Amino acid sequence: MTAIRVVRRHTAVRVSPTGRESRTDLVLRAESGAPGEWRLAAHPADTEGADQAGRAHAAWRVLAEKSRPVLREDGLLVEAGRTGTEIECDGRTVLTRDRAYLLVRDGDHVLHLGDGAAPEDALPWVRAADPDEIRADDPVLFGPSALLALTAAVQEARGGSAPGARTAPPAVSPYPPHDLSLPLLPPELTGGRTRADLDQACELLGDPALWLVPHGTFGEFAAGDRPDADTGRLPVTAPPPRALIVDSLAPRARTTDGVLDWTAAYRVRDSTGTGRGTGPLRLRGVPAELLAAAEAHHGPRRPGLGRDPIGRARYRLAPTVGTSLNASRTLAP
């Protein structure tokens, strides 16, 4: 019987907002001597950390310098990583895939996630914006990460899908280490194994119930994933000339009447450009009602970061949406 092995690698170096470095080096392999009989096995770790560290620190230094006048005491998280997948059939390598990526985050606001270096426009603000710059009638927009947080809160409260949510299939994460899909390979390269059989290896490698992986690695979303809010029904329009943009939301506490308080990271956009909020805001609102206030898409879907009930990162593509809300109706007193 043909023996087949799928090896998955993830090497990453993160530089925190304070410049501190941390590393992830994970290598797993799934092996099968007969169709449908897959098992996990240990595999030696890679030694690419030095290369990723150089990329991460170089990007962090450039972005820190550009953002310093706006970020003040805050900073950016930068992650440089590489993923790799190999398939061996009877000891012969039949597929090798390799990808380098760069992630840049301002808290839970994803500024860049993709191949190569961060583009010049990765920093979406030109100045700092104090809370007193927000006007009562400023329309409220929810960015991708804020939208994901609201969706997760609704689903958690109801034990299922948010109103209007898709039921199948879950969206693909834009975070490269989560991509465990394989190309279609001819049977002569895989000893007659079917695509469905290889997909079992992908599911096994990404199943968090079988492999406990740390934050930011590739196994976080494989099993029991929740669907994203279906905003496809919304029209696409140009954003208003002035707006309060909520970039991310974190649940804070519930009031005595059961309304959820949120801590929000924000931006203020007007004719002079976009200003980054100098501190967190407090928002009040029932998640389902906040989602229901969405009226339009403003721009394409971009990577966003939400968190599941135990705080693990959930990367998804989501749009920025305009709402019928204004600052006076949304900000907590």
Short mmCIF file of C-alpha atoms in Angstrom, two decimals:
data_model
loop_
_atom_site.label_atom_id
_atom_site.label_comp_id
_atom_site.label_asym_id
_atom_site.label_seq_id
_atom_site.Cartn_x
_atom_site.Cartn_y
_atom_site.Cartn_z
CA MET A 1 0.00 0.00 0.00
CA THR A 2 1.27 3.46 -0.91
CA ALA A 3 2.45 5.50 2.11
CA ILE A 4 1.85 9.25 2.01
CA ARG A 5 2.93 12.08 4.29
CA VAL A 6 1.81 15.72 4.48
CA VAL A 7 4.15 18.09 6.34
CA ARG A 8 3.04 21.56 7.42
CA ARG A 9 5.45 24.24 8.67
CA HIS A 10 4.93 27.66 10.22
CA THR A 11 7.81 29.86 11.30
CA ALA A 12 7.11 33.39 12.52
CA VAL A 13 8.77 36.19 14.46
CA ARG A 14 6.64 38.87 16.12
CA VAL A 15 7.93 42.22 17.28
CA SER A 16 5.64 43.73 19.91
CA PRO A 17 4.78 47.45 20.14
CA THR A 18 7.61 47.80 22.68
CA GLY A 19 10.13 46.07 20.38
CA ARG A 20 10.15 42.74 22.19
CA GLU A 21 10.64 39.65 20.01
CA SER A 22 8.79 36.32 20.23
CA ARG A 23 8.93 33.30 17.92
CA THR A 24 6.79 30.44 16.69
CA ASP A 25 8.33 27.35 15.10
CA LEU A 26 5.78 24.64 14.43
CA VAL A 27 6.10 21.59 12.22
CA LEU A 28 3.48 18.85 12.06
CA ARG A 29 3.05 15.91 9.76
CA ALA A 30 0.13 13.66 8.95
CA GLU A 31 0.96 10.15 7.74
CA SER A 32 -1.17 7.46 6.14
CA GLY A 33 -0.39 3.90 5.10
CA ALA A 34 -3.92 3.27 3.82
CA PRO A 35 -6.65 5.62 2.52
CA GLY A 36 -8.58 7.23 5.35
CA GLU A 37 -6.12 6.19 8.06
CA TRP A 38 -4.26 9.34 9.00
CA ARG A 39 -2.27 9.97 12.16
CA LEU A 40 -0.27 12.90 13.51
CA ALA A 41 3.45 12.55 14.17
CA ALA A 42 6.21 14.78 15.48
CA HIS A 43 8.58 16.43 13.03
CA PRO A 44 11.88 18.32 13.53
CA ALA A 45 11.47 22.10 13.71
CA ASP A 46 12.88 24.40 11.07
CA THR A 47 15.74 26.86 11.58
CA GLU A 48 14.44 29.87 9.62
CA GLY A 49 13.91 32.09 12.65
CA ALA A 50 16.91 34.33 11.95
CA ASP A 51 15.63 35.19 8.47
CA GLN A 52 12.14 36.02 9.75
CA ALA A 53 13.57 38.05 12.64
CA GLY A 54 15.48 40.26 10.21
CA ARG A 55 12.34 40.89 8.14
CA ALA A 56 10.19 41.57 11.20
CA HIS A 57 12.60 44.01 12.83
CA ALA A 58 13.32 45.84 9.57
CA ALA A 59 9.60 46.40 8.94
CA TRP A 60 8.99 47.35 12.59
CA ARG A 61 11.75 50.00 12.53
CA VAL A 62 10.45 51.62 9.34
CA LEU A 63 6.82 51.65 10.48
CA ALA A 64 7.67 52.77 14.01
CA GLU A 65 9.54 55.76 12.64
CA LYS A 66 6.67 56.72 10.31
CA SER A 67 4.01 56.28 12.97
CA ARG A 68 5.76 57.80 15.99
CA PRO A 69 4.23 61.32 15.67
CA VAL A 70 0.73 59.79 15.69
CA LEU A 71 1.06 56.75 17.95
CA ARG A 72 2.74 58.64 20.80
CA GLU A 73 3.27 56.05 23.54
CA ASP A 74 1.61 53.25 21.57
CA GLY A 75 3.17 51.12 18.86
CA LEU A 76 2.58 48.49 16.20
CA LEU A 77 2.83 44.72 16.27
CA VAL A 78 4.73 43.30 13.29
CA GLU A 79 4.89 39.62 12.39
CA ALA A 80 7.05 38.20 9.61
CA GLY A 81 6.37 34.58 8.84
CA ARG A 82 6.74 31.75 6.39
CA THR A 83 4.50 28.76 5.79
CA GLY A 84 5.41 25.62 3.92
CA THR A 85 3.64 22.43 2.85
CA GLU A 86 5.20 19.25 1.51
CA ILE A 87 3.64 16.02 0.29
CA GLU A 88 5.72 12.86 0.13
CA CYS A 89 4.52 9.69 -1.58
CA ASP A 90 6.51 6.51 -0.82
CA GLY A 91 9.43 8.69 0.29
CA ARG A 92 9.39 10.86 -2.86
CA THR A 93 8.48 14.56 -2.60
CA VAL A 94 5.65 15.31 -5.05
CA LEU A 95 4.65 18.81 -3.90
CA THR A 96 6.40 21.72 -2.20
CA ARG A 97 4.65 25.00 -1.44
CA ASP A 98 6.21 27.97 0.33
CA ARG A 99 4.92 31.43 1.21
CA ALA A 100 6.32 34.41 3.10
CA TYR A 101 3.98 37.02 4.57
CA LEU A 102 3.93 40.14 6.73
CA LEU A 103 1.29 41.11 9.29
CA VAL A 104 1.03 44.62 10.81
CA ARG A 105 -1.48 45.41 13.55
CA ASP A 106 -2.41 48.48 15.56
CA GLY A 107 -3.96 46.62 18.48
CA ASP A 108 -6.73 44.52 16.92
CA HIS A 109 -6.87 46.78 13.86
CA VAL A 110 -5.18 44.97 10.96
CA LEU A 111 -3.20 47.49 8.92
CA HIS A 112 -1.55 45.02 6.54
CA LEU A 113 -1.71 41.29 5.95
CA GLY A 114 -0.18 39.88 2.80
CA ASP A 115 2.89 38.88 0.88
CA GLY A 116 5.93 41.12 0.70
CA ALA A 117 6.61 44.38 2.50
CA ALA A 118 3.92 46.64 3.95
CA PRO A 119 2.85 49.26 1.36
CA GLU A 120 3.36 52.96 1.93
CA ASP A 121 -0.35 53.46 2.66
CA ALA A 122 -0.42 50.77 5.38
CA LEU A 123 -0.72 53.54 8.00
CA PRO A 124 -4.21 54.98 7.39
CA TRP A 125 -3.86 58.12 9.50
CA VAL A 126 -1.91 61.35 9.26
CA ARG A 127 -2.42 62.78 12.74
CA ALA A 128 -3.67 62.03 16.24
CA ALA A 129 -7.33 62.64 17.12
CA ASP A 130 -8.36 63.38 20.70
CA PRO A 131 -11.84 62.34 21.90
CA ASP A 132 -13.00 65.97 22.05
CA GLU A 133 -12.61 66.10 18.26
CA ILE A 134 -15.62 63.79 17.89
CA ARG A 135 -18.89 65.58 17.12
CA ALA A 136 -22.29 64.39 18.31
CA ASP A 137 -23.62 64.12 14.75
CA ASP A 138 -20.61 62.24 13.32
CA PRO A 139 -21.88 59.16 11.46
CA VAL A 140 -20.51 55.88 12.84
CA LEU A 141 -18.69 53.36 10.61
CA PHE A 142 -17.62 49.89 11.73
CA GLY A 143 -14.32 48.61 10.37
CA PRO A 144 -13.63 44.91 9.66
CA SER A 145 -12.37 44.04 13.15
CA ALA A 146 -15.28 45.80 14.86
CA LEU A 147 -17.74 44.03 12.57
CA LEU A 148 -16.23 40.64 13.44
CA ALA A 149 -16.43 41.40 17.17
CA LEU A 150 -20.13 42.27 16.92
CA THR A 151 -20.85 39.13 14.90
CA ALA A 152 -19.05 36.92 17.42
CA ALA A 153 -20.96 38.53 20.31
CA VAL A 154 -24.34 37.90 18.67
CA GLN A 155 -23.47 34.31 17.87
CA GLU A 156 -22.19 33.66 21.37
CA ALA A 157 -25.31 35.16 22.98
CA ARG A 158 -27.66 33.12 20.81
CA GLY A 159 -25.59 29.96 20.67
CA GLY A 160 -25.62 29.92 16.88
CA SER A 161 -25.56 32.12 13.83
CA ALA A 162 -26.10 35.84 13.79
CA PRO A 163 -29.22 37.14 12.00
CA GLY A 164 -28.72 36.85 8.26
CA ALA A 165 -25.50 34.87 8.68
CA ARG A 166 -24.35 32.37 6.11
CA THR A 167 -24.68 28.75 7.09
CA ALA A 168 -22.08 27.26 4.70
CA PRO A 169 -19.26 27.20 4.07
CA PRO A 170 -17.21 29.24 6.57
CA ALA A 171 -15.13 32.00 5.02
CA VAL A 172 -11.44 31.36 4.43
CA SER A 173 -9.09 33.12 6.79
CA PRO A 174 -6.73 35.64 5.14
CA TYR A 175 -4.00 34.70 7.63
CA PRO A 176 -1.55 32.57 5.57
CA PRO A 177 -0.82 29.93 8.25
CA HIS A 178 -4.53 29.01 8.27
CA ASP A 179 -4.52 28.00 4.60
CA LEU A 180 -4.28 24.22 4.65
CA SER A 181 -5.81 23.62 1.23
CA LEU A 182 -3.93 21.58 -1.37
CA PRO A 183 -3.97 21.85 -5.15
CA LEU A 184 -5.50 19.11 -7.27
CA LEU A 185 -2.77 16.51 -7.84
CA PRO A 186 -2.87 13.77 -10.47
CA PRO A 187 -3.36 10.24 -9.01
CA GLU A 188 0.01 9.08 -10.40
CA LEU A 189 1.74 11.50 -8.00
CA THR A 190 -0.24 10.48 -4.94
CA GLY A 191 -0.36 6.71 -5.38
CA GLY A 192 -4.01 6.82 -6.42
CA ARG A 193 -5.13 8.78 -3.35
CA THR A 194 -8.23 10.92 -3.91
CA ARG A 195 -8.54 14.64 -3.18
CA ALA A 196 -10.99 13.81 -0.37
CA ASP A 197 -8.37 11.60 1.27
CA LEU A 198 -5.77 14.39 1.20
CA ASP A 199 -8.36 16.80 2.58
CA GLN A 200 -8.57 14.53 5.63
CA ALA A 201 -4.89 15.25 6.26
CA CYS A 202 -5.56 18.99 6.11
CA GLU A 203 -8.42 18.67 8.59
CA LEU A 204 -6.26 16.62 10.94
CA LEU A 205 -3.36 19.07 10.82
CA GLY A 206 -5.67 21.98 11.58
CA ASP A 207 -7.90 20.39 14.21
CA PRO A 208 -7.42 22.22 17.54
CA ALA A 209 -8.95 19.29 19.42
CA LEU A 210 -5.96 17.15 18.39
CA TRP A 211 -3.21 19.74 18.46
CA LEU A 212 -3.17 22.61 20.95
CA VAL A 213 -1.48 25.49 19.13
CA PRO A 214 -0.44 28.89 20.49
CA HIS A 215 -1.96 32.22 19.52
CA GLY A 216 -1.46 33.27 15.92
CA THR A 217 -0.78 29.83 14.45
CA PHE A 218 -2.58 27.79 11.88
CA GLY A 219 -4.93 25.56 13.84
CA GLU A 220 -7.30 28.06 15.40
CA PHE A 221 -10.26 28.00 13.02
CA ALA A 222 -10.50 24.52 11.59
CA ALA A 223 -13.21 22.94 13.75
CA GLY A 224 -16.46 24.45 14.99
CA ASP A 225 -15.88 27.73 13.17
CA ARG A 226 -18.64 30.31 13.14
CA PRO A 227 -19.98 31.87 9.95
CA ASP A 228 -19.44 35.55 9.27
CA ALA A 229 -22.22 38.12 9.16
CA ASP A 230 -23.72 38.24 5.68
CA THR A 231 -23.32 41.86 4.59
CA GLY A 232 -23.58 41.03 0.89
CA ARG A 233 -27.11 42.43 0.81
CA LEU A 234 -25.85 45.94 1.55
CA PRO A 235 -25.29 48.43 -1.29
CA VAL A 236 -21.83 49.82 -1.98
CA THR A 237 -21.54 53.58 -1.59
CA ALA A 238 -18.86 56.20 -1.06
CA PRO A 239 -18.07 56.93 2.60
CA PRO A 240 -19.30 60.20 4.13
CA PRO A 241 -16.81 63.09 4.07
CA ARG A 242 -16.69 63.10 7.84
CA ALA A 243 -17.13 60.08 10.12
CA LEU A 244 -16.21 58.31 13.35
CA ILE A 245 -14.66 54.98 12.31
CA VAL A 246 -14.67 52.24 14.95
CA ASP A 247 -11.67 50.04 14.11
CA SER A 248 -12.03 47.39 16.83
CA LEU A 249 -14.29 46.51 19.73
CA ALA A 250 -13.64 44.56 22.92
CA PRO A 251 -16.52 43.68 25.29
CA ARG A 252 -15.99 45.42 28.60
CA ALA A 253 -18.90 44.71 30.96
CA ARG A 254 -22.68 44.69 31.13
CA THR A 255 -24.69 47.44 32.78
CA THR A 256 -27.47 46.74 35.28
CA ASP A 257 -30.00 46.74 32.44
CA GLY A 258 -28.00 44.16 30.51
CA VAL A 259 -26.58 46.47 27.83
CA LEU A 260 -23.04 45.59 26.81
CA ASP A 261 -20.30 48.18 27.21
CA TRP A 262 -17.52 48.11 24.62
CA THR A 263 -14.01 49.51 24.56
CA ALA A 264 -13.37 50.85 21.08
CA ALA A 265 -10.30 51.90 19.12
CA TYR A 266 -11.26 54.57 16.63
CA ARG A 267 -10.37 57.06 13.92
CA VAL A 268 -11.89 60.41 12.97
CA ARG A 269 -11.92 61.29 9.27
CA ASP A 270 -12.64 64.73 7.85
CA SER A 271 -11.45 66.98 5.02
CA THR A 272 -7.99 67.33 6.59
CA GLY A 273 -7.36 63.57 6.61
CA THR A 274 -7.75 60.73 9.07
CA GLY A 275 -6.74 61.05 12.71
CA ARG A 276 -6.02 58.05 14.93
CA GLY A 277 -7.74 58.05 18.29
CA THR A 278 -5.42 58.85 21.17
CA GLY A 279 -7.21 56.56 23.60
CA PRO A 280 -10.05 54.04 23.83
CA LEU A 281 -13.69 55.10 23.72
CA ARG A 282 -16.60 53.49 25.53
CA LEU A 283 -19.53 52.45 23.40
CA ARG A 284 -22.89 51.11 24.51
CA GLY A 285 -25.23 48.95 22.53
CA VAL A 286 -26.83 45.57 22.00
CA PRO A 287 -24.66 43.72 19.44
CA ALA A 288 -27.63 42.60 17.30
CA GLU A 289 -28.99 46.15 17.16
CA LEU A 290 -25.60 47.59 16.27
CA LEU A 291 -25.26 45.06 13.44
CA ALA A 292 -28.80 45.77 12.25
CA ALA A 293 -27.89 49.45 11.87
CA ALA A 294 -25.46 48.65 9.02
CA GLU A 295 -26.60 50.38 5.81
CA ALA A 296 -23.81 50.21 3.21
CA HIS A 297 -20.36 48.94 2.33
CA HIS A 298 -17.59 51.52 2.10
CA GLY A 299 -14.80 49.92 0.09
CA PRO A 300 -13.75 46.31 -0.45
CA ARG A 301 -13.39 43.60 2.18
CA ARG A 302 -10.14 43.75 4.11
CA PRO A 303 -8.51 41.57 6.77
CA GLY A 304 -10.01 42.00 10.21
CA LEU A 305 -9.35 40.43 13.59
CA GLY A 306 -12.00 39.33 16.05
CA ARG A 307 -11.64 37.19 19.14
CA ASP A 308 -13.46 34.07 20.23
CA PRO A 309 -14.87 33.72 23.78
CA ILE A 310 -11.47 32.73 25.22
CA GLY A 311 -9.60 35.49 23.46
CA ARG A 312 -7.93 33.72 20.52
CA ALA A 313 -7.51 35.69 17.33
CA ARG A 314 -10.00 35.13 14.48
CA TYR A 315 -8.84 36.55 11.15
CA ARG A 316 -11.47 37.09 8.46
CA LEU A 317 -12.15 39.29 5.45
CA ALA A 318 -14.87 41.85 6.18
CA PRO A 319 -15.89 45.26 4.81
CA THR A 320 -16.10 48.63 6.47
CA VAL A 321 -19.81 49.39 6.83
CA GLY A 322 -21.67 52.64 7.26
CA THR A 323 -24.54 52.71 9.75
CA SER A 324 -27.60 54.75 10.67
CA LEU A 325 -25.94 55.55 14.01
CA ASN A 326 -24.20 58.73 15.08
CA ALA A 327 -21.72 59.38 17.87
CA SER A 328 -24.26 60.78 20.32
CA ARG A 329 -26.37 57.59 20.12
CA THR A 330 -23.40 55.23 20.41
CA LEU A 331 -20.83 56.68 22.82
CA ALA A 332 -21.30 55.85 26.49
CA PRO A 333 -21.68 58.86 28.82
#
